[in-house]
Each structure stands twice: as C-alpha cells, then as structure tokens.
C-alpha cells in the first residue's frame, strides 16, 4: 500500500508539474533532491570598493522514506484576511497560489514518503498548547500568530528551531531579517521563509493614485524612492493641498477627497519603524534591552501624530463612515478605487483587491527619516509564523522528521510558492508597472520584525498605537509609566530562556 501511495503521488506530481514549469524555471535552483548554490555579493573590502562573488554551497537533503507517515501542520480556520493558505491545497484549481502549494506539497510527499496534512483549528494556539501539555504529538509543525508564538515561547511550548537537524537557516529560502530580529538568546522559536505567505500579505506599504499625483503635479515618486529621497518630510509636504470638501457640505467624510488615509494606530508605529526607531534593542547576548531614553523618537512620534490629527489632512480608517459596506476597510478601499485618496498606507495584500479597480495606482516604500536611506517596513503582529512544538524534540527520530520536512518545504517553496506569490501574482498580475515591482523589492528587502510587539513586553507597542490613534501627546511619560513593568517582563523572559 505504501509503494502504491508513493507512486500515485509521483504520477500526480508529473501531471501538474508541466502546468507550473514556466513559473519555476526563472528561479534559483532550490530542488530538494540536490545540492544548492546561492551567489551572494559581499561588501567591498578595498578602497576601490571592489566586490567578490562567493558561492554558498548548501548540502543536499538526505534520502529518506517515512513509509507513508502523516506529517500534520496545524493551521488556522479563519475565513478573513488572515486565512492560512500555506499548506491547504487539495487539488489543482487554476489559481496561482493554490496550484503552487499543491505542486510543492506533492513534491515533498513523493520525495520523502509522507502524507502532508493541514489541520485547521479555530483556536490554533490553544490547540497547540493543549497538545504539548498532553504530550500527544498531534502536530508536527504549526502556523500560528506572531503574538501567540511570543506567548507560547515564553511558556515553554515551542521548540528552538536551531535544535532541529537539516535546517539551513542562512539559506535564501529563509528570511534573513526574521532570523536576525526574531532570535532571542541565540534561540529561534518562530521563523519565516518562502513557504510563508500571510506575513508577506501583512507587510506595510504605501499605495498612491497616479491620476491624483498627476493632477496635483507631484514629482516622480518612484524616482524619489529609488534615489533614497523619499523622506517623511517630503511625504508630509505632498499631502497638504489634496484634501477637499468635494460636495461642499462643510463636512469632511467619505464623500470627499483625502491626501492620506490609513489606520492611525497601526501606521503610528509603522512610521516610527520606517524612520528607524524602536524601543527594544538586543545586547551582545542576544537578549532584549529596554531603550526609552531617545528624545529623537518622541520628536518623530509628535510629527506623526501632528500629521494624522491636523484638521482635514488625513483620515483614520477606523473612524470612516461605511454605510453599505461590511466594515471601514472595504469602504476605504472603495474610496481609493474611486480616486478619493492620494496615499493609502496599509498591508500589501490590498494590491490583490485593487487590481479590480480602473484607476491606475502605484506602490511605494514607507518614507524614511533622512535622505540616503530606505525606510523599514512593519510586518503586522497578527501575521502567522512557522513554529514547532517542543514535542518535535521528543526523540531523535521525530526531530529528524520535522527538521527534514520543514527544510524541504522551504526549499521547494523557493521555486514554486514564492514565484507564484511574488513574481507572478504580486509583481506582475496585481501591480500596474515595472517601477512598482522595483519598489516591492525594496519593501521586502527592508522588512522589520519588532520582537517587542510579538512578545508583548509591558504592552509597549499597544501604548504607542493607542496614542497614535487618539492624537494625545505624552508618549515619553506614558512609556516611562510602564518602564518597571516592561523591565520585569524582559527579566522574566530572560529567566525563562535560561532554563
């Protein structure tokens, strides 16, 4: 029976491979069956700033046949924007992401003799916690929210991924920004790579309406961004003349035109990140340290809230009237499609919905603090990460299976899932021009993962977002009031990691 199952999957793989072959052919060799090379350009080491190309040789994964064992990945059962699509693909249906996931799954199943199962749950983090506490080994791997992962890591529910064999965490199919920023005390309890989709969807960016930009004689925004001259001051200056009471009723609302619309709470902290600021740094031991004594941070925050709450310049998505729509987000998206918004700061996933609009739009990075640098791009805290339960380390055999299959999923995704999402879907099908594609490259190269947000120490991030939403000042005093609470939380995390 096992051999029949394996051969059936091989046949299935061959039948569907031809359908997605063009998508994979343009990518680097990420075949799970052989050694992989990646060419990286290193920094200049001479006065002439000459570069040296170095080939990274990554060992091929070993041959293993698990004899038809199931490999269960816990996922969410949501139907909203956070619905997990990373593993679930029961059949080819002609859509890019589904078919790429199906192809990837079939390749890994066939190669290693497993039956890959996605197990959606309504409360996936609680399900994982219960499973580990019961030691039932129900899940081999999990896709859970970032803040849930931060909580479970501190409760001893998640395994350190660095302890799993076969993971090449410095390889191109793993997100190197995530590897650096999500690490704690040299351990990695959550991680992202090419198999992950939701985190990419939830990366913050800036959409703009090209007609409005032309009507108001704005400079070439793409050129400003490419030349690293896209600063917060420039961005702010371009908004001021756009907002207008179009219908002349004396009220500024969903019937009017706006220079900037966003979710104040989320963009307040996203713009702080884009200007290079954060409240937690890591020391030489890779442990988090509170860093509140930064007057320049509070000055930057005042500039952000002044922009948001200056009369009739910007509008908060959460307070926009939305009669006839399920919620404010769909209303604001419709307003953008109707050319009522010049700049709309939101998650990258909006690009897919915007493709149905007739108006021509572009995608920009978030503004930086100063010229000569790119801004950083927030990955929203409700995004889903890859994690493994501590039961993955219960035996050498289990660790071997989990590490091998996880690495295989990431490697195979490098030539299937990632091209489907990034090149074919986001950059070509959803964005409207080559310049937007270049901007998307900048955005994903500069993503920022704030562990203070994901681990919830002292509710730092929530304090920042709440003040950004209500427009009240006093961020310095507000954060000072939770200094002791935050430092105690950091100490508790350090103690937990030391065990």
Coordinates of C-alpha atoms in Angstrom, one line a residue:
X1 CA 0.0 0.0 0.0
X2 CA 2.8 2.4 0.9
X3 CA 4.5 2.0 -2.5
X4 CA 1.2 2.4 -4.4
X5 CA 0.6 5.6 -2.5
X6 CA 4.0 6.9 -3.2
X7 CA 3.9 6.1 -6.9
X8 CA 0.4 7.7 -7.2
X9 CA 1.8 10.9 -5.8
X10 CA 4.7 10.7 -8.2
X11 CA 2.3 10.5 -11.1
X12 CA 0.3 13.3 -9.7
X13 CA 3.4 15.4 -9.4
X14 CA 4.4 14.8 -13.0
X15 CA 0.9 15.7 -14.3
X16 CA 0.8 19.0 -12.6
X17 CA 4.5 20.0 -12.9
X18 CA 4.2 20.9 -16.5
X19 CA 1.5 23.4 -15.7
X20 CA 3.7 25.4 -13.4
X21 CA 7.1 24.8 -15.1
X22 CA 7.5 28.3 -16.5
X23 CA 6.9 29.8 -13.1
X24 CA 9.7 27.7 -11.5
X25 CA 12.2 28.0 -14.4
X26 CA 13.1 31.6 -13.7
X27 CA 14.2 31.0 -10.1
X28 CA 17.3 29.8 -8.5
X29 CA 17.8 26.1 -8.1
X30 CA 16.1 25.1 -5.0
X31 CA 15.5 21.4 -5.8
X32 CA 15.2 19.3 -2.6
X33 CA 16.9 16.5 -4.4
X34 CA 20.3 18.0 -4.9
X35 CA 22.9 20.4 -3.6
X36 CA 22.0 24.1 -3.9
X37 CA 24.2 27.1 -4.6
X38 CA 23.5 30.7 -3.9
X39 CA 25.6 33.6 -5.2
X40 CA 25.9 36.5 -2.8
X41 CA 27.8 39.7 -3.3
X42 CA 29.8 40.8 -0.3
X43 CA 30.7 44.3 0.8
X44 CA 33.7 46.0 -0.6
X45 CA 37.0 45.2 1.1
X46 CA 39.2 47.7 -0.6
X47 CA 39.4 51.4 -1.3
X48 CA 38.1 50.8 -4.8
X49 CA 35.0 49.1 -3.2
X50 CA 35.5 46.0 -5.3
X51 CA 33.0 43.2 -4.7
X52 CA 33.7 39.5 -4.6
X53 CA 31.2 36.8 -5.6
X54 CA 31.1 33.9 -3.2
X55 CA 29.2 30.8 -3.9
X56 CA 27.3 29.4 -0.9
X57 CA 27.2 25.6 -1.2
X58 CA 24.3 24.1 0.7
X59 CA 24.3 20.3 1.3
X60 CA 21.6 18.3 -0.4
X61 CA 19.0 16.8 1.9
X62 CA 19.4 13.1 2.6
X63 CA 17.3 10.5 1.1
X64 CA 14.6 9.3 3.5
X65 CA 11.3 7.4 3.1
X66 CA 9.0 7.7 6.1
X67 CA 6.8 4.9 4.8
X68 CA 3.6 6.9 4.4
X69 CA 3.6 8.5 7.9
X70 CA 1.4 11.6 8.3
X71 CA 3.0 15.0 8.8
X72 CA 0.4 17.2 10.4
X73 CA 0.7 21.0 10.2
X74 CA -1.6 23.0 12.5
X75 CA -3.2 26.0 10.7
X76 CA -5.9 28.5 11.4
X77 CA -9.6 28.0 10.4
X78 CA -10.2 31.7 9.6
X79 CA -12.1 33.0 6.6
X80 CA -10.9 36.6 6.7
X81 CA -7.7 38.2 5.5
X82 CA -5.6 36.1 7.8
X83 CA -6.8 32.7 6.4
X84 CA -3.9 30.3 6.1
X85 CA -3.2 29.1 2.5
X86 CA 0.3 27.9 3.1
X87 CA -0.5 24.2 3.3
X88 CA -4.1 23.6 2.3
X89 CA -4.4 22.7 -1.4
X90 CA -6.5 19.6 -2.0
X91 CA -6.5 19.8 -5.8
X92 CA -5.3 22.0 -8.7
X93 CA -7.9 24.7 -9.4
X94 CA -6.1 27.0 -11.8
X95 CA -5.2 29.7 -9.2
X96 CA -1.5 30.6 -8.8
X97 CA -1.0 30.2 -5.1
X98 CA -3.2 27.1 -4.6
X99 CA -1.6 25.3 -7.6
X100 CA 1.9 26.2 -6.4
X101 CA 1.2 24.9 -2.9
X102 CA -0.3 21.8 -4.4
X103 CA 2.8 21.2 -6.5
X104 CA 5.1 21.9 -3.6
X105 CA 3.2 19.5 -1.3
X106 CA 3.2 16.8 -4.0
X107 CA 7.0 17.1 -4.5
X108 CA 7.8 16.8 -0.8
X109 CA 5.3 14.0 -0.2
X110 CA 6.7 12.0 -3.1
X111 CA 10.3 12.6 -2.2
X112 CA 10.0 11.6 1.5
X113 CA 7.1 9.2 1.6
X114 CA 4.8 11.3 3.8
X115 CA 1.2 12.3 3.8
X116 CA 1.1 16.0 4.4
X117 CA -2.0 17.0 6.3
X118 CA -3.2 20.6 7.1
X119 CA -5.2 20.6 10.3
X120 CA -7.2 23.9 10.6
X121 CA -8.4 24.9 14.1
X122 CA -10.5 27.8 15.3
X123 CA -8.1 28.5 18.2
X124 CA -4.9 27.1 16.8
X125 CA -2.5 28.5 19.5
X126 CA -4.7 27.0 22.3
X127 CA -4.8 23.7 20.4
X128 CA -1.0 23.6 20.2
X129 CA -0.7 24.4 23.8
X130 CA -3.1 21.7 24.8
X131 CA -1.3 19.2 22.6
X132 CA 2.1 19.9 24.1
X133 CA 0.8 19.8 27.7
X134 CA -0.9 16.5 26.9
X135 CA 2.2 15.2 25.2
X136 CA 0.1 13.7 22.5
X137 CA 2.3 14.6 19.5
X138 CA -0.8 15.7 17.5
X139 CA 1.1 18.3 15.4
X140 CA 4.5 18.1 13.8
X141 CA 4.5 21.8 12.8
X142 CA 2.3 24.9 13.4
X143 CA 1.4 28.1 11.7
X144 CA 0.4 30.5 14.4
X145 CA 0.0 34.2 15.0
X146 CA 3.2 36.1 16.0
X147 CA 1.9 37.3 19.3
X148 CA 0.6 33.8 20.1
X149 CA 4.1 32.5 19.2
X150 CA 5.6 35.0 21.6
X151 CA 3.4 33.9 24.4
X152 CA 3.9 30.2 23.8
X153 CA 7.6 30.6 23.5
X154 CA 7.8 32.0 27.0
X155 CA 5.6 29.2 28.3
X156 CA 7.9 26.6 27.0
X157 CA 5.5 25.3 24.4
X158 CA 7.7 26.0 21.3
X159 CA 10.9 24.3 20.3
X160 CA 14.1 26.2 19.4
X161 CA 14.2 25.7 15.6
X162 CA 18.0 25.8 15.8
X163 CA 17.9 22.4 17.5
X164 CA 16.2 20.8 14.6
X165 CA 18.6 19.0 12.1
X166 CA 18.8 19.9 8.4
X167 CA 17.6 23.5 8.7
X168 CA 19.9 25.8 6.7
X169 CA 18.6 29.0 8.3
X170 CA 21.1 31.1 6.5
X171 CA 19.9 29.9 3.1
X172 CA 17.9 32.2 0.7
X173 CA 14.6 30.4 1.3
X174 CA 14.6 31.6 4.9
X175 CA 14.0 35.3 5.7
X176 CA 17.3 36.6 7.0
X177 CA 15.8 39.7 8.6
X178 CA 13.5 37.5 10.5
X179 CA 16.3 35.2 11.5
X180 CA 18.2 38.1 13.0
X181 CA 15.4 40.0 14.6
X182 CA 13.3 37.1 16.0
X183 CA 16.2 35.5 17.6
X184 CA 16.4 35.6 21.4
X185 CA 19.5 34.4 23.4
X186 CA 20.6 32.6 20.2
X187 CA 17.3 30.7 20.0
X188 CA 14.7 30.9 17.3
X189 CA 11.2 30.0 18.4
X190 CA 9.4 31.4 15.3
X191 CA 10.6 31.8 11.8
X192 CA 9.5 32.8 8.3
X193 CA 10.6 31.7 4.8
X194 CA 9.4 31.1 1.3
X195 CA 6.6 28.8 2.3
X196 CA 5.0 31.5 4.4
X197 CA 2.5 33.8 2.7
X198 CA 0.5 35.7 5.3
X199 CA 3.4 37.6 6.6
X200 CA 4.1 38.9 3.1
X201 CA 0.5 39.9 2.7
X202 CA 0.7 41.8 6.1
X203 CA 3.8 43.9 5.2
X204 CA 3.1 47.6 5.4
X205 CA 3.5 49.7 2.3
X206 CA 2.1 52.9 0.7
X207 CA -0.3 52.9 -2.3
X208 CA -0.9 56.0 -4.3
X209 CA -3.3 57.1 -7.0
X210 CA -1.4 58.1 -10.2
X211 CA -4.1 60.4 -11.6
X212 CA -4.3 62.4 -8.4
X213 CA -0.5 62.5 -8.3
X214 CA -0.5 64.0 -11.8
X215 CA -3.4 66.3 -11.2
X216 CA -1.5 67.9 -8.3
X217 CA 1.8 67.9 -10.2
X218 CA 3.6 65.7 -7.8
X219 CA 7.3 64.9 -8.5
X220 CA 8.2 61.4 -9.8
X221 CA 7.5 59.4 -6.6
X222 CA 9.3 56.3 -7.9
X223 CA 12.4 58.4 -8.6
X224 CA 12.3 59.9 -5.1
X225 CA 12.1 56.4 -3.6
X226 CA 14.8 54.9 -5.8
X227 CA 17.2 57.8 -5.1
X228 CA 16.5 57.5 -1.3
X229 CA 15.0 60.9 -1.2
X230 CA 11.6 59.7 -0.1
X231 CA 11.5 61.1 3.4
X232 CA 8.8 61.7 5.9
X233 CA 9.1 65.5 5.4
X234 CA 8.7 65.1 1.6
X235 CA 5.7 62.8 2.1
X236 CA 4.0 65.2 4.5
X237 CA 4.5 68.2 2.2
X238 CA 2.7 66.4 -0.7
X239 CA -0.4 65.7 1.3
X240 CA -1.3 69.2 2.4
X241 CA -3.1 70.5 -0.7
X242 CA -5.1 67.4 -1.7
X243 CA -7.9 67.1 0.9
X244 CA -11.0 68.8 -0.3
X245 CA -14.7 69.1 0.7
X246 CA -15.7 67.9 -2.8
X247 CA -19.5 68.1 -2.2
X248 CA -19.3 71.4 -0.3
X249 CA -21.4 70.3 2.6
X250 CA -19.0 71.6 5.2
X251 CA -18.2 68.1 6.5
X252 CA -15.1 66.1 5.6
X253 CA -16.1 62.4 5.3
X254 CA -16.3 59.5 2.9
X255 CA -17.8 61.7 0.2
X256 CA -14.7 63.9 -0.1
X257 CA -11.1 63.6 -1.3
X258 CA -8.2 62.9 1.1
X259 CA -4.5 63.3 0.9
X260 CA -3.8 60.4 3.2
X261 CA -5.9 57.6 4.7
X262 CA -4.6 54.9 7.0
X263 CA -5.2 53.1 10.2
X264 CA -3.8 55.6 12.7
X265 CA -3.0 53.1 15.4
X266 CA -1.0 50.8 13.1
X267 CA 0.7 53.4 11.0
X268 CA 1.7 55.4 14.0
X269 CA 4.1 52.6 14.9
X270 CA 4.8 51.6 11.3
X271 CA 6.1 55.1 10.5
X272 CA 8.3 55.0 13.6
X273 CA 9.8 51.8 12.4
X274 CA 10.2 53.3 8.9
X275 CA 12.2 56.2 10.4
X276 CA 14.5 53.7 12.1
X277 CA 13.1 53.7 15.6
X278 CA 12.2 51.0 18.1
X279 CA 12.1 50.8 21.9
X280 CA 13.8 47.4 22.3
X281 CA 17.3 46.6 21.3
X282 CA 19.3 43.4 21.8
X283 CA 22.6 43.2 23.6
X284 CA 25.7 41.2 22.9
X285 CA 24.0 38.2 24.5
X286 CA 21.1 38.5 22.0
X287 CA 18.8 39.5 24.9
X288 CA 16.2 42.3 24.7
X289 CA 17.0 45.6 26.5
X290 CA 14.6 48.5 27.0
X291 CA 15.7 51.7 25.4
X292 CA 13.4 54.5 26.3
X293 CA 15.9 57.4 26.6
X294 CA 15.6 58.5 23.0
X295 CA 14.3 62.1 22.7
X296 CA 14.5 61.9 18.9
X297 CA 11.9 59.1 19.0
X298 CA 9.4 61.2 20.8
X299 CA 10.0 64.1 18.4
X300 CA 9.4 61.8 15.5
X301 CA 6.2 60.5 17.1
X302 CA 5.0 64.0 17.6
X303 CA 5.5 64.7 13.9
X304 CA 3.5 61.6 13.0
X305 CA 0.5 62.4 15.3
X306 CA 0.6 66.0 14.2
X307 CA 0.2 64.9 10.6
X308 CA -2.6 62.4 11.4
X309 CA -4.6 64.8 13.6
X310 CA -4.1 68.1 11.7
X311 CA -7.5 69.3 10.7
X312 CA -8.7 67.7 7.4
X313 CA -5.4 66.4 6.2
X314 CA -5.7 62.7 6.9
X315 CA -8.5 60.3 7.9
X316 CA -8.4 57.2 10.1
X317 CA -9.8 54.1 8.5
X318 CA -11.3 53.0 11.8
X319 CA -13.5 56.2 12.0
X320 CA -14.5 56.4 8.4
X321 CA -18.3 56.1 7.7
X322 CA -19.0 52.8 6.0
X323 CA -22.8 52.6 5.2
X324 CA -23.4 49.9 2.7
X325 CA -20.1 48.1 3.4
X326 CA -19.2 45.3 5.8
X327 CA -16.6 47.4 7.6
X328 CA -14.4 50.5 7.3
X329 CA -11.6 48.8 5.5
X330 CA -13.8 47.8 2.5
X331 CA -15.2 51.3 2.4
X332 CA -11.7 53.0 2.3
X333 CA -10.6 50.5 -0.4
X334 CA -13.6 51.5 -2.5
X335 CA -12.7 55.2 -1.9
X336 CA -9.2 54.5 -3.2
X337 CA -10.7 52.8 -6.2
X338 CA -12.9 55.9 -6.8
X339 CA -9.8 58.2 -6.7
X340 CA -10.7 59.8 -3.5
X341 CA -7.4 59.1 -1.8
X342 CA -4.0 60.1 -2.8
X343 CA -1.9 58.0 -0.4
X344 CA -3.3 54.9 1.3
X345 CA -1.0 53.2 3.8
X346 CA -2.0 49.6 4.5
X347 CA -0.9 46.0 4.1
X348 CA 0.5 44.6 0.9
X349 CA -2.5 42.3 0.4
X350 CA -4.6 45.2 -0.7
X351 CA -2.8 45.0 -4.1
X352 CA -4.8 42.0 -5.0
X353 CA -8.1 43.7 -4.3
X354 CA -7.0 46.9 -6.0
X355 CA -6.4 45.1 -9.3
X356 CA -10.2 45.2 -10.0
X357 CA -10.2 49.0 -9.9
X358 CA -10.0 51.0 -13.1
X359 CA -7.8 53.7 -11.6
X360 CA -4.1 53.4 -12.1
X361 CA -2.2 53.0 -8.8
X362 CA 1.4 52.6 -7.7
X363 CA 3.2 51.0 -4.7
X364 CA 5.8 52.9 -2.7
X365 CA 8.0 52.1 0.3
X366 CA 7.2 53.9 3.6
X367 CA 9.1 57.2 4.0
X368 CA 12.5 57.2 5.7
X369 CA 13.7 59.7 8.3
X370 CA 16.5 61.2 6.2
X371 CA 17.8 61.1 2.6
X372 CA 20.3 58.4 1.7
X373 CA 18.4 55.5 3.3
X374 CA 15.3 53.4 2.9
X375 CA 12.6 53.1 5.5
X376 CA 11.9 49.9 7.3
X377 CA 8.6 48.0 6.7
X378 CA 6.5 46.6 9.5
X379 CA 5.2 43.1 9.4
X380 CA 1.9 43.4 11.3
X381 CA 1.7 41.5 14.6
X382 CA -1.2 39.3 13.7
X383 CA 0.7 37.7 10.9
X384 CA 1.4 33.9 11.0
X385 CA 4.8 32.4 11.6
X386 CA 6.2 28.9 11.4
X387 CA 6.8 27.2 14.7
X388 CA 7.4 23.7 16.1
X389 CA 6.1 22.3 19.3
X390 CA 8.6 21.1 21.9
X391 CA 7.3 17.6 21.1
X392 CA 9.3 17.9 17.9
X393 CA 12.4 17.3 20.0
X394 CA 11.0 14.3 22.0
X395 CA 13.2 11.9 20.1
X396 CA 16.0 12.0 17.5
X397 CA 13.6 10.3 15.1
X398 CA 10.9 13.0 15.5
X399 CA 13.4 15.8 15.3
X400 CA 14.9 14.3 12.2
X401 CA 11.4 14.1 10.5
X402 CA 10.3 17.6 11.5
X403 CA 13.6 19.2 10.5
X404 CA 13.9 17.4 7.2
X405 CA 10.3 18.1 6.1
X406 CA 10.3 21.7 7.2
X407 CA 13.5 22.4 5.3
X408 CA 12.2 20.5 2.3
X409 CA 9.0 22.6 2.3
X410 CA 11.0 25.8 2.4
X411 CA 13.5 24.7 -0.3
X412 CA 10.7 23.5 -2.6
X413 CA 8.7 26.7 -2.0
X414 CA 11.7 28.7 -3.3
X415 CA 10.9 27.6 -6.8
X416 CA 7.1 27.2 -6.6
X417 CA 5.3 29.1 -3.9
X418 CA 7.5 32.2 -3.7
X419 CA 7.5 32.8 -7.5
X420 CA 3.7 32.3 -7.6
X421 CA 3.2 34.9 -4.9
X422 CA 6.0 37.4 -5.6
X423 CA 6.8 37.4 -9.3
X424 CA 3.7 36.1 -11.0
X425 CA 1.0 37.4 -8.7
X426 CA 2.1 40.5 -6.7
X427 CA 4.7 42.0 -9.1
X428 CA 3.1 41.2 -12.4
X429 CA -0.6 40.5 -12.1
X430 CA -1.6 42.9 -9.3
X431 CA 0.9 45.8 -9.7
X432 CA 0.5 48.0 -12.7
X433 CA 4.0 48.9 -13.8
X434 CA 7.7 47.9 -13.6
X435 CA 8.5 50.7 -11.2
X436 CA 6.1 49.3 -8.6
X437 CA 7.8 46.0 -8.9
X438 CA 11.1 47.6 -8.1
X439 CA 9.5 49.3 -5.1
X440 CA 8.2 45.9 -3.9
X441 CA 11.7 44.6 -4.0
X442 CA 12.8 47.5 -1.7
X443 CA 9.9 46.9 0.6
X444 CA 10.6 43.2 1.1
X445 CA 14.3 43.7 1.5
X446 CA 13.7 46.1 4.3
X447 CA 11.1 44.3 6.4
X448 CA 11.3 44.8 10.1
X449 CA 10.2 42.3 12.8
X450 CA 9.8 44.0 16.2
X451 CA 10.0 41.4 19.0
X452 CA 8.6 43.9 21.5
X453 CA 5.3 43.8 19.6
X454 CA 5.3 40.0 19.2
X455 CA 6.3 39.2 22.8
X456 CA 4.1 41.9 24.3
X457 CA 6.6 43.2 26.9
X458 CA 4.9 45.9 29.0
X459 CA 2.4 46.5 26.2
X460 CA 4.9 48.9 24.7
X461 CA 3.5 48.7 21.2
X462 CA -0.1 49.0 22.3
X463 CA 0.7 52.2 24.2
X464 CA 2.3 53.7 21.0
X465 CA -0.6 52.7 18.8
X466 CA -3.3 54.0 21.2
X467 CA -1.6 57.4 21.5
X468 CA -1.2 57.5 17.7
X469 CA -4.9 56.8 17.3
X470 CA -6.2 59.3 19.8
X471 CA -3.7 62.0 19.0
X472 CA -2.7 62.8 22.5
X473 CA 0.9 63.6 23.3
X474 CA 3.0 62.5 26.2
X475 CA 4.4 59.3 24.7
X476 CA 7.6 59.7 26.8
X477 CA 5.7 59.9 30.1
X478 CA 3.3 57.2 29.0
X479 CA 6.1 54.8 28.3
X480 CA 8.0 55.9 31.4
X481 CA 5.0 54.9 33.5
X482 CA 5.4 51.2 32.3
X483 CA 9.2 51.1 32.5
X484 CA 9.3 48.9 35.6
X485 CA 6.6 46.6 34.2
X486 CA 8.4 46.3 30.9
X487 CA 11.8 45.6 32.5
X488 CA 10.2 43.0 34.8
X489 CA 8.7 41.3 31.7
X490 CA 12.1 41.4 30.0
X491 CA 13.7 39.8 33.0
X492 CA 11.1 37.1 33.2
X493 CA 11.7 36.3 29.5
X494 CA 15.5 36.1 30.1
X495 CA 14.9 33.8 33.1
X496 CA 12.6 31.6 31.0
X497 CA 15.2 31.3 28.3
X498 CA 17.9 30.4 30.7
X499 CA 16.1 27.3 31.9

